[in-house]
Amino acid sequence: MSIELPKVIAAYFSADKTGNAQAISDCFTEDATVLDEGNTYTGRNAIRQWMANASTQYTYTVEPFDIAQDGARTVVTSHLVGNFPGSPVDLRYFFVLRGKKIAELEIVP
């Protein structure tokens, strides 16, 4: 199934596939927040470090397969397979966009 993602969300998943932490952080506003696995990361530097750590700790693939709107949030459901506990898993990515950037991202099972 092919879905059409907003440009910045597509760029986020594309950068995630290559493990490019800098390209991922560039998708976010300067003051963006990410909530993942009970942790909050605020600002591009913290977001870049979060992704750099995840990329070195685990090997995984992520495939978005569904998109929906939840108020102001764009919800993308993706299938993750890798060498992390609980693999494989479907995760929901709740994106809040501001202009052409991601202002908030929450990742939950």
Backbone as XML, in Angstrom:
<?xml version="1.0"?>
<chain id="A" units="angstrom">
  <residue number="1" name="MET">
    <atom name="N" x="0.840" y="-1.182" z="0.000"/>
    <atom name="CA" x="0.000" y="0.000" z="0.000"/>
    <atom name="C" x="0.881" y="1.239" z="0.000"/>
  </residue>
  <residue number="2" name="SER">
    <atom name="N" x="0.589" y="2.125" z="-0.890"/>
    <atom name="CA" x="1.362" y="3.363" z="-0.990"/>
    <atom name="C" x="0.536" y="4.512" z="-0.420"/>
  </residue>
  <residue number="3" name="ILE">
    <atom name="N" x="1.165" y="5.303" z="0.442"/>
    <atom name="CA" x="0.470" y="6.456" z="1.002"/>
    <atom name="C" x="1.249" y="7.714" z="0.652"/>
  </residue>
  <residue number="4" name="GLU">
    <atom name="N" x="0.545" y="8.822" z="0.609"/>
    <atom name="CA" x="1.192" y="10.094" z="0.309"/>
    <atom name="C" x="1.371" y="10.874" z="1.604"/>
  </residue>
  <residue number="5" name="LEU">
    <atom name="N" x="2.640" y="11.091" z="1.971"/>
    <atom name="CA" x="2.973" y="11.801" z="3.194"/>
    <atom name="C" x="3.259" y="13.269" z="2.886"/>
  </residue>
  <residue number="6" name="PRO">
    <atom name="N" x="2.950" y="14.172" z="3.828"/>
    <atom name="CA" x="3.402" y="15.556" z="3.668"/>
    <atom name="C" x="4.916" y="15.577" z="3.472"/>
  </residue>
  <residue number="7" name="LYS">
    <atom name="N" x="5.393" y="16.540" z="2.732"/>
    <atom name="CA" x="6.797" y="16.581" z="2.308"/>
    <atom name="C" x="7.784" y="16.428" z="3.477"/>
  </residue>
  <residue number="8" name="VAL">
    <atom name="N" x="7.602" y="17.171" z="4.558"/>
    <atom name="CA" x="8.562" y="17.115" z="5.664"/>
    <atom name="C" x="8.487" y="15.769" z="6.396"/>
  </residue>
  <residue number="9" name="ILE">
    <atom name="N" x="7.310" y="15.163" z="6.450"/>
    <atom name="CA" x="7.191" y="13.847" z="7.084"/>
    <atom name="C" x="7.860" y="12.789" z="6.203"/>
  </residue>
  <residue number="10" name="ALA">
    <atom name="N" x="7.682" y="12.898" z="4.901"/>
    <atom name="CA" x="8.377" y="11.996" z="3.978"/>
    <atom name="C" x="9.892" y="12.149" z="4.124"/>
  </residue>
  <residue number="11" name="ALA">
    <atom name="N" x="10.360" y="13.390" z="4.277"/>
    <atom name="CA" x="11.797" y="13.635" z="4.462"/>
    <atom name="C" x="12.284" y="13.010" z="5.771"/>
  </residue>
  <residue number="12" name="TYR">
    <atom name="N" x="11.476" y="13.088" z="6.815"/>
    <atom name="CA" x="11.825" y="12.473" z="8.108"/>
    <atom name="C" x="12.033" y="10.969" z="7.936"/>
  </residue>
  <residue number="13" name="PHE">
    <atom name="N" x="11.064" y="10.280" z="7.320"/>
    <atom name="CA" x="11.181" y="8.829" z="7.166"/>
    <atom name="C" x="12.312" y="8.447" z="6.210"/>
  </residue>
  <residue number="14" name="SER">
    <atom name="N" x="12.542" y="9.266" z="5.203"/>
    <atom name="CA" x="13.649" y="9.007" z="4.282"/>
    <atom name="C" x="14.993" y="9.096" z="5.013"/>
  </residue>
  <residue number="15" name="ALA">
    <atom name="N" x="15.151" y="10.131" z="5.839"/>
    <atom name="CA" x="16.387" y="10.282" z="6.608"/>
    <atom name="C" x="16.531" y="9.171" z="7.644"/>
  </residue>
  <residue number="16" name="ASP">
    <atom name="N" x="15.407" y="8.724" z="8.211"/>
    <atom name="CA" x="15.446" y="7.639" z="9.187"/>
    <atom name="C" x="15.942" y="6.347" z="8.547"/>
  </residue>
  <residue number="17" name="LYS">
    <atom name="N" x="15.560" y="6.100" z="7.300"/>
    <atom name="CA" x="16.000" y="4.890" z="6.599"/>
    <atom name="C" x="17.511" y="4.845" z="6.435"/>
  </residue>
  <residue number="18" name="THR">
    <atom name="N" x="18.136" y="6.003" z="6.288"/>
    <atom name="CA" x="19.584" y="6.048" z="6.096"/>
    <atom name="C" x="20.335" y="6.261" z="7.407"/>
  </residue>
  <residue number="19" name="GLY">
    <atom name="N" x="19.593" y="6.497" z="8.503"/>
    <atom name="CA" x="20.242" y="6.747" z="9.790"/>
    <atom name="C" x="20.928" y="8.088" z="9.864"/>
  </residue>
  <residue number="20" name="ASN">
    <atom name="N" x="20.488" y="9.044" z="9.039"/>
    <atom name="CA" x="21.116" y="10.363" z="8.986"/>
    <atom name="C" x="20.507" y="11.276" z="10.045"/>
  </residue>
  <residue number="21" name="ALA">
    <atom name="N" x="21.134" y="11.315" z="11.221"/>
    <atom name="CA" x="20.615" y="12.086" z="12.349"/>
    <atom name="C" x="20.544" y="13.577" z="12.038"/>
  </residue>
  <residue number="22" name="GLN">
    <atom name="N" x="21.516" y="14.110" z="11.293"/>
    <atom name="CA" x="21.496" y="15.538" z="10.948"/>
    <atom name="C" x="20.314" y="15.847" z="10.035"/>
  </residue>
  <residue number="23" name="ALA">
    <atom name="N" x="20.081" y="15.017" z="9.042"/>
    <atom name="CA" x="18.956" y="15.238" z="8.124"/>
    <atom name="C" x="17.627" y="15.144" z="8.868"/>
  </residue>
  <residue number="24" name="ILE">
    <atom name="N" x="17.542" y="14.241" z="9.836"/>
    <atom name="CA" x="16.319" y="14.146" z="10.635"/>
    <atom name="C" x="16.122" y="15.416" z="11.444"/>
  </residue>
  <residue number="25" name="SER">
    <atom name="N" x="17.148" y="15.873" z="12.135"/>
    <atom name="CA" x="16.997" y="17.076" z="12.961"/>
    <atom name="C" x="16.653" y="18.298" z="12.110"/>
  </residue>
  <residue number="26" name="ASP">
    <atom name="N" x="17.110" y="18.324" z="10.870"/>
    <atom name="CA" x="16.788" y="19.439" z="9.971"/>
    <atom name="C" x="15.308" y="19.500" z="9.614"/>
  </residue>
  <residue number="27" name="CYS">
    <atom name="N" x="14.580" y="18.412" z="9.825"/>
    <atom name="CA" x="13.137" y="18.385" z="9.550"/>
    <atom name="C" x="12.339" y="19.124" z="10.627"/>
  </residue>
  <residue number="28" name="PHE">
    <atom name="N" x="12.983" y="19.423" z="11.758"/>
    <atom name="CA" x="12.285" y="19.981" z="12.916"/>
    <atom name="C" x="12.517" y="21.478" z="13.070"/>
  </residue>
  <residue number="29" name="THR">
    <atom name="N" x="11.563" y="22.142" z="13.759"/>
    <atom name="CA" x="11.759" y="23.541" z="14.139"/>
    <atom name="C" x="12.863" y="23.595" z="15.198"/>
  </residue>
  <residue number="30" name="GLU">
    <atom name="N" x="13.418" y="24.773" z="15.406"/>
    <atom name="CA" x="14.500" y="24.925" z="16.402"/>
    <atom name="C" x="14.071" y="24.496" z="17.797"/>
  </residue>
  <residue number="31" name="ASP">
    <atom name="N" x="12.793" y="24.737" z="18.151"/>
    <atom name="CA" x="12.308" y="24.453" z="19.502"/>
    <atom name="C" x="11.421" y="23.211" z="19.563"/>
  </residue>
  <residue number="32" name="ALA">
    <atom name="N" x="11.541" y="22.338" z="18.595"/>
    <atom name="CA" x="10.687" y="21.152" z="18.510"/>
    <atom name="C" x="10.903" y="20.215" z="19.684"/>
  </residue>
  <residue number="33" name="THR">
    <atom name="N" x="9.886" y="19.370" z="19.929"/>
    <atom name="CA" x="9.997" y="18.340" z="20.946"/>
    <atom name="C" x="9.663" y="16.979" z="20.345"/>
  </residue>
  <residue number="34" name="VAL">
    <atom name="N" x="10.373" y="15.962" z="20.832"/>
    <atom name="CA" x="10.105" y="14.575" z="20.472"/>
    <atom name="C" x="9.883" y="13.808" z="21.763"/>
  </residue>
  <residue number="35" name="LEU">
    <atom name="N" x="8.805" y="13.027" z="21.811"/>
    <atom name="CA" x="8.531" y="12.118" z="22.930"/>
    <atom name="C" x="8.632" y="10.707" z="22.395"/>
  </residue>
  <residue number="36" name="ASP">
    <atom name="N" x="9.561" y="9.928" z="22.959"/>
    <atom name="CA" x="9.787" y="8.565" z="22.506"/>
    <atom name="C" x="10.263" y="7.720" z="23.681"/>
  </residue>
  <residue number="37" name="GLU">
    <atom name="N" x="9.632" y="6.580" z="23.886"/>
    <atom name="CA" x="10.005" y="5.637" z="24.943"/>
    <atom name="C" x="10.093" y="6.305" z="26.311"/>
  </residue>
  <residue number="38" name="GLY">
    <atom name="N" x="9.157" y="7.197" z="26.610"/>
    <atom name="CA" x="9.111" y="7.856" z="27.905"/>
    <atom name="C" x="10.088" y="8.995" z="28.084"/>
  </residue>
  <residue number="39" name="ASN">
    <atom name="N" x="10.852" y="9.320" z="27.049"/>
    <atom name="CA" x="11.816" y="10.419" z="27.119"/>
    <atom name="C" x="11.369" y="11.579" z="26.243"/>
  </residue>
  <residue number="40" name="THR">
    <atom name="N" x="11.724" y="12.798" z="26.654"/>
    <atom name="CA" x="11.419" y="14.000" z="25.884"/>
    <atom name="C" x="12.729" y="14.636" z="25.437"/>
  </residue>
  <residue number="41" name="TYR">
    <atom name="N" x="12.791" y="14.979" z="24.167"/>
    <atom name="CA" x="13.962" y="15.628" z="23.579"/>
    <atom name="C" x="13.492" y="16.966" z="23.022"/>
  </residue>
  <residue number="42" name="THR">
    <atom name="N" x="14.136" y="18.049" z="23.452"/>
    <atom name="CA" x="13.717" y="19.382" z="23.047"/>
    <atom name="C" x="14.853" y="20.086" z="22.319"/>
  </residue>
  <residue number="43" name="GLY">
    <atom name="N" x="14.537" y="20.596" z="21.136"/>
    <atom name="CA" x="15.517" y="21.311" z="20.322"/>
    <atom name="C" x="16.216" y="20.397" z="19.336"/>
  </residue>
  <residue number="44" name="ARG">
    <atom name="N" x="16.692" y="20.996" z="18.249"/>
    <atom name="CA" x="17.321" y="20.207" z="17.185"/>
    <atom name="C" x="18.546" y="19.421" z="17.645"/>
  </residue>
  <residue number="45" name="ASN">
    <atom name="N" x="19.371" y="20.002" z="18.519"/>
    <atom name="CA" x="20.569" y="19.281" z="18.976"/>
    <atom name="C" x="20.190" y="18.024" z="19.735"/>
  </residue>
  <residue number="46" name="ALA">
    <atom name="N" x="19.210" y="18.121" z="20.634"/>
    <atom name="CA" x="18.767" y="16.951" z="21.404"/>
    <atom name="C" x="18.130" y="15.923" z="20.477"/>
  </residue>
  <residue number="47" name="ILE">
    <atom name="N" x="17.380" y="16.378" z="19.479"/>
    <atom name="CA" x="16.737" y="15.469" z="18.533"/>
    <atom name="C" x="17.793" y="14.757" z="17.688"/>
  </residue>
  <residue number="48" name="ARG">
    <atom name="N" x="18.804" y="15.484" z="17.251"/>
    <atom name="CA" x="19.884" y="14.868" z="16.482"/>
    <atom name="C" x="20.588" y="13.793" z="17.319"/>
  </residue>
  <residue number="49" name="GLN">
    <atom name="N" x="20.860" y="14.093" z="18.583"/>
    <atom name="CA" x="21.536" y="13.135" z="19.465"/>
    <atom name="C" x="20.664" y="11.911" z="19.722"/>
  </residue>
  <residue number="50" name="TRP">
    <atom name="N" x="19.363" y="12.127" z="19.914"/>
    <atom name="CA" x="18.408" y="11.014" z="20.095"/>
    <atom name="C" x="18.480" y="10.062" z="18.909"/>
  </residue>
  <residue number="51" name="MET">
    <atom name="N" x="18.447" y="10.608" z="17.704"/>
    <atom name="CA" x="18.461" y="9.753" z="16.514"/>
    <atom name="C" x="19.835" y="9.117" z="16.325"/>
  </residue>
  <residue number="52" name="ALA">
    <atom name="N" x="20.897" y="9.836" z="16.600"/>
    <atom name="CA" x="22.240" y="9.265" z="16.472"/>
    <atom name="C" x="22.391" y="8.071" z="17.413"/>
  </residue>
  <residue number="53" name="ASN">
    <atom name="N" x="21.871" y="8.177" z="18.632"/>
    <atom name="CA" x="21.943" y="7.070" z="19.588"/>
    <atom name="C" x="21.107" y="5.889" z="19.117"/>
  </residue>
  <residue number="54" name="ALA">
    <atom name="N" x="19.905" y="6.154" z="18.627"/>
    <atom name="CA" x="19.025" y="5.073" z="18.162"/>
    <atom name="C" x="19.649" y="4.360" z="16.962"/>
  </residue>
  <residue number="55" name="SER">
    <atom name="N" x="20.300" y="5.114" z="16.091"/>
    <atom name="CA" x="20.894" y="4.528" z="14.888"/>
    <atom name="C" x="22.079" y="3.635" z="15.202"/>
  </residue>
  <residue number="56" name="THR">
    <atom name="N" x="22.818" y="3.937" z="16.266"/>
    <atom name="CA" x="23.964" y="3.112" z="16.612"/>
    <atom name="C" x="23.569" y="1.946" z="17.512"/>
  </residue>
  <residue number="57" name="GLN">
    <atom name="N" x="22.489" y="2.117" z="18.281"/>
    <atom name="CA" x="22.074" y="1.080" z="19.218"/>
    <atom name="C" x="21.311" y="-0.050" z="18.525"/>
  </residue>
  <residue number="58" name="TYR">
    <atom name="N" x="20.504" y="0.297" z="17.512"/>
    <atom name="CA" x="19.657" y="-0.696" z="16.861"/>
    <atom name="C" x="19.766" y="-0.605" z="15.346"/>
  </residue>
  <residue number="59" name="THR">
    <atom name="N" x="19.534" y="-1.741" z="14.699"/>
    <atom name="CA" x="19.381" y="-1.787" z="13.250"/>
    <atom name="C" x="17.917" y="-2.114" z="12.997"/>
  </residue>
  <residue number="60" name="TYR">
    <atom name="N" x="17.274" y="-1.313" z="12.154"/>
    <atom name="CA" x="15.851" y="-1.508" z="11.929"/>
    <atom name="C" x="15.436" y="-0.931" z="10.585"/>
  </residue>
  <residue number="61" name="THR">
    <atom name="N" x="14.273" y="-1.366" z="10.125"/>
    <atom name="CA" x="13.636" y="-0.754" z="8.965"/>
    <atom name="C" x="12.273" y="-0.255" z="9.411"/>
  </residue>
  <residue number="62" name="VAL">
    <atom name="N" x="11.834" y="0.812" z="8.804"/>
    <atom name="CA" x="10.535" y="1.402" z="9.127"/>
    <atom name="C" x="9.782" y="1.657" z="7.826"/>
  </residue>
  <residue number="63" name="GLU">
    <atom name="N" x="8.532" y="1.193" z="7.791"/>
    <atom name="CA" x="7.695" y="1.364" z="6.602"/>
    <atom name="C" x="6.353" y="1.960" z="6.991"/>
  </residue>
  <residue number="64" name="PRO">
    <atom name="N" x="6.128" y="3.251" z="6.683"/>
    <atom name="CA" x="4.810" y="3.844" z="6.929"/>
    <atom name="C" x="3.753" y="3.172" z="6.046"/>
  </residue>
  <residue number="65" name="PHE">
    <atom name="N" x="2.590" y="2.850" z="6.648"/>
    <atom name="CA" x="1.546" y="2.204" z="5.851"/>
    <atom name="C" x="0.167" y="2.829" z="6.012"/>
  </residue>
  <residue number="66" name="ASP">
    <atom name="N" x="0.015" y="3.808" z="6.919"/>
    <atom name="CA" x="-1.288" y="4.450" z="7.087"/>
    <atom name="C" x="-1.089" y="5.883" z="7.555"/>
  </residue>
  <residue number="67" name="ILE">
    <atom name="N" x="-1.981" y="6.763" z="7.131"/>
    <atom name="CA" x="-1.941" y="8.157" z="7.547"/>
    <atom name="C" x="-3.360" y="8.607" z="7.857"/>
  </residue>
  <residue number="68" name="ALA">
    <atom name="N" x="-3.497" y="9.402" z="8.928"/>
    <atom name="CA" x="-4.801" y="9.915" z="9.339"/>
    <atom name="C" x="-4.595" y="11.258" z="10.035"/>
  </residue>
  <residue number="69" name="GLN">
    <atom name="N" x="-5.672" y="11.993" z="10.200"/>
    <atom name="CA" x="-5.632" y="13.259" z="10.946"/>
    <atom name="C" x="-6.309" y="13.057" z="12.286"/>
  </residue>
  <residue number="70" name="ASP">
    <atom name="N" x="-5.717" y="13.620" z="13.327"/>
    <atom name="CA" x="-6.285" y="13.625" z="14.673"/>
    <atom name="C" x="-6.216" y="15.061" z="15.159"/>
  </residue>
  <residue number="71" name="GLY">
    <atom name="N" x="-7.214" y="15.850" z="14.819"/>
    <atom name="CA" x="-7.175" y="17.274" z="15.131"/>
    <atom name="C" x="-6.039" y="17.920" z="14.359"/>
  </residue>
  <residue number="72" name="ALA">
    <atom name="N" x="-5.138" y="18.570" z="15.071"/>
    <atom name="CA" x="-4.000" y="19.238" z="14.435"/>
    <atom name="C" x="-2.840" y="18.289" z="14.171"/>
  </residue>
  <residue number="73" name="ARG">
    <atom name="N" x="-2.983" y="17.031" z="14.594"/>
    <atom name="CA" x="-1.883" y="16.085" z="14.456"/>
    <atom name="C" x="-2.080" y="15.170" z="13.248"/>
  </residue>
  <residue number="74" name="THR">
    <atom name="N" x="-0.984" y="14.916" z="12.555"/>
    <atom name="CA" x="-0.969" y="13.935" z="11.471"/>
    <atom name="C" x="-0.421" y="12.647" z="12.067"/>
  </residue>
  <residue number="75" name="VAL">
    <atom name="N" x="-1.197" y="11.573" z="11.964"/>
    <atom name="CA" x="-0.817" y="10.299" z="12.564"/>
    <atom name="C" x="-0.378" y="9.348" z="11.458"/>
  </residue>
  <residue number="76" name="VAL">
    <atom name="N" x="0.876" y="8.917" z="11.532"/>
    <atom name="CA" x="1.419" y="7.974" z="10.566"/>
    <atom name="C" x="1.716" y="6.671" z="11.312"/>
  </residue>
  <residue number="77" name="THR">
    <atom name="N" x="1.099" y="5.583" z="10.850"/>
    <atom name="CA" x="1.360" y="4.280" z="11.447"/>
    <atom name="C" x="2.393" y="3.569" z="10.585"/>
  </residue>
  <residue number="78" name="SER">
    <atom name="N" x="3.423" y="3.044" z="11.249"/>
    <atom name="CA" x="4.543" y="2.427" z="10.542"/>
    <atom name="C" x="4.874" y="1.071" z="11.147"/>
  </residue>
  <residue number="79" name="HIS">
    <atom name="N" x="5.382" y="0.199" z="10.295"/>
    <atom name="CA" x="5.816" y="-1.135" z="10.709"/>
    <atom name="C" x="7.333" y="-1.106" z="10.879"/>
  </residue>
  <residue number="80" name="LEU">
    <atom name="N" x="7.805" y="-1.452" z="12.074"/>
    <atom name="CA" x="9.245" y="-1.499" z="12.363"/>
    <atom name="C" x="9.676" y="-2.938" z="12.597"/>
  </residue>
  <residue number="81" name="VAL">
    <atom name="N" x="10.794" y="-3.285" z="11.976"/>
    <atom name="CA" x="11.403" y="-4.597" z="12.153"/>
    <atom name="C" x="12.888" y="-4.355" z="12.400"/>
  </residue>
  <residue number="82" name="GLY">
    <atom name="N" x="13.427" y="-4.988" z="13.447"/>
    <atom name="CA" x="14.853" y="-4.808" z="13.709"/>
    <atom name="C" x="15.322" y="-5.631" z="14.887"/>
  </residue>
  <residue number="83" name="ASN">
    <atom name="N" x="16.488" y="-5.263" z="15.399"/>
    <atom name="CA" x="17.102" y="-6.007" z="16.499"/>
    <atom name="C" x="16.857" y="-5.324" z="17.842"/>
  </residue>
  <residue number="84" name="PHE">
    <atom name="N" x="15.673" y="-4.777" z="18.016"/>
    <atom name="CA" x="15.302" y="-4.131" z="19.268"/>
    <atom name="C" x="14.260" y="-4.988" z="19.992"/>
  </residue>
  <residue number="85" name="PRO">
    <atom name="N" x="14.150" y="-4.862" z="21.316"/>
    <atom name="CA" x="13.171" y="-5.645" z="22.066"/>
    <atom name="C" x="11.749" y="-5.380" z="21.563"/>
  </residue>
  <residue number="86" name="GLY">
    <atom name="N" x="10.988" y="-6.444" z="21.348"/>
    <atom name="CA" x="9.604" y="-6.304" z="20.912"/>
    <atom name="C" x="9.412" y="-6.297" z="19.403"/>
  </residue>
  <residue number="87" name="SER">
    <atom name="N" x="10.484" y="-6.436" z="18.639"/>
    <atom name="CA" x="10.384" y="-6.427" z="17.176"/>
    <atom name="C" x="9.700" y="-7.699" z="16.700"/>
  </residue>
  <residue number="88" name="PRO">
    <atom name="N" x="8.870" y="-7.601" z="15.666"/>
    <atom name="CA" x="8.430" y="-6.396" z="14.965"/>
    <atom name="C" x="7.287" y="-5.718" z="15.718"/>
  </residue>
  <residue number="89" name="VAL">
    <atom name="N" x="7.053" y="-4.452" z="15.383"/>
    <atom name="CA" x="6.015" y="-3.677" z="16.060"/>
    <atom name="C" x="5.476" y="-2.618" z="15.103"/>
  </residue>
  <residue number="90" name="ASP">
    <atom name="N" x="4.206" y="-2.297" z="15.274"/>
    <atom name="CA" x="3.624" y="-1.162" z="14.560"/>
    <atom name="C" x="3.589" y="0.007" z="15.534"/>
  </residue>
  <residue number="91" name="LEU">
    <atom name="N" x="4.139" y="1.139" z="15.117"/>
    <atom name="CA" x="4.174" y="2.340" z="15.944"/>
    <atom name="C" x="3.369" y="3.447" z="15.277"/>
  </residue>
  <residue number="92" name="ARG">
    <atom name="N" x="2.793" y="4.291" z="16.109"/>
    <atom name="CA" x="2.100" y="5.479" z="15.614"/>
    <atom name="C" x="2.966" y="6.703" z="15.891"/>
  </residue>
  <residue number="93" name="TYR">
    <atom name="N" x="3.146" y="7.493" z="14.856"/>
    <atom name="CA" x="3.924" y="8.728" z="14.917"/>
    <atom name="C" x="2.938" y="9.875" z="14.833"/>
  </residue>
  <residue number="94" name="PHE">
    <atom name="N" x="2.823" y="10.664" z="15.910"/>
    <atom name="CA" x="1.921" y="11.807" z="15.950"/>
    <atom name="C" x="2.739" y="13.065" z="15.661"/>
  </residue>
  <residue number="95" name="PHE">
    <atom name="N" x="2.567" y="13.616" z="14.481"/>
    <atom name="CA" x="3.309" y="14.801" z="14.047"/>
    <atom name="C" x="2.445" y="16.053" z="14.184"/>
  </residue>
  <residue number="96" name="VAL">
    <atom name="N" x="3.028" y="17.135" z="14.696"/>
    <atom name="CA" x="2.423" y="18.463" z="14.642"/>
    <atom name="C" x="3.357" y="19.307" z="13.797"/>
  </residue>
  <residue number="97" name="LEU">
    <atom name="N" x="2.820" y="19.844" z="12.708"/>
    <atom name="CA" x="3.630" y="20.638" z="11.796"/>
    <atom name="C" x="3.430" y="22.115" z="12.078"/>
  </residue>
  <residue number="98" name="ARG">
    <atom name="N" x="4.508" y="22.868" z="11.889"/>
    <atom name="CA" x="4.462" y="24.335" z="11.956"/>
    <atom name="C" x="5.186" y="24.839" z="10.721"/>
  </residue>
  <residue number="99" name="GLY">
    <atom name="N" x="4.409" y="25.424" z="9.804"/>
    <atom name="CA" x="4.998" y="25.831" z="8.535"/>
    <atom name="C" x="5.443" y="24.580" z="7.792"/>
  </residue>
  <residue number="100" name="LYS">
    <atom name="N" x="6.681" y="24.555" z="7.362"/>
    <atom name="CA" x="7.209" y="23.419" z="6.605"/>
    <atom name="C" x="8.095" y="22.511" z="7.458"/>
  </residue>
  <residue number="101" name="LYS">
    <atom name="N" x="7.969" y="22.618" z="8.777"/>
    <atom name="CA" x="8.799" y="21.840" z="9.704"/>
    <atom name="C" x="7.930" y="21.087" z="10.696"/>
  </residue>
  <residue number="102" name="ILE">
    <atom name="N" x="8.547" y="20.120" z="11.377"/>
    <atom name="CA" x="7.884" y="19.371" z="12.441"/>
    <atom name="C" x="8.125" y="20.109" z="13.756"/>
  </residue>
  <residue number="103" name="ALA">
    <atom name="N" x="7.042" y="20.449" z="14.456"/>
    <atom name="CA" x="7.162" y="21.135" z="15.742"/>
    <atom name="C" x="7.090" y="20.149" z="16.901"/>
  </residue>
  <residue number="104" name="GLU">
    <atom name="N" x="6.333" y="19.053" z="16.710"/>
    <atom name="CA" x="6.200" y="18.046" z="17.759"/>
    <atom name="C" x="6.090" y="16.670" z="17.116"/>
  </residue>
  <residue number="105" name="LEU">
    <atom name="N" x="6.667" y="15.684" z="17.783"/>
    <atom name="CA" x="6.544" y="14.302" z="17.376"/>
    <atom name="C" x="6.435" y="13.445" z="18.619"/>
  </residue>
  <residue number="106" name="GLU">
    <atom name="N" x="5.400" y="12.609" z="18.657"/>
    <atom name="CA" x="5.254" y="11.627" z="19.711"/>
    <atom name="C" x="5.151" y="10.266" z="19.067"/>
  </residue>
  <residue number="107" name="ILE">
    <atom name="N" x="5.957" y="9.313" z="19.537"/>
    <atom name="CA" x="5.981" y="7.964" z="18.981"/>
    <atom name="C" x="5.471" y="7.001" z="20.045"/>
  </residue>
  <residue number="108" name="VAL">
    <atom name="N" x="4.388" y="6.260" z="19.704"/>
    <atom name="CA" x="3.780" y="5.334" z="20.660"/>
    <atom name="C" x="3.389" y="4.037" z="19.954"/>
  </residue>
  <residue number="109" name="PRO">
    <atom name="N" x="3.336" y="2.928" z="20.722"/>
    <atom name="CA" x="2.883" y="1.661" z="20.135"/>
    <atom name="C" x="1.393" y="1.725" z="19.809"/>
  </residue>
</chain>
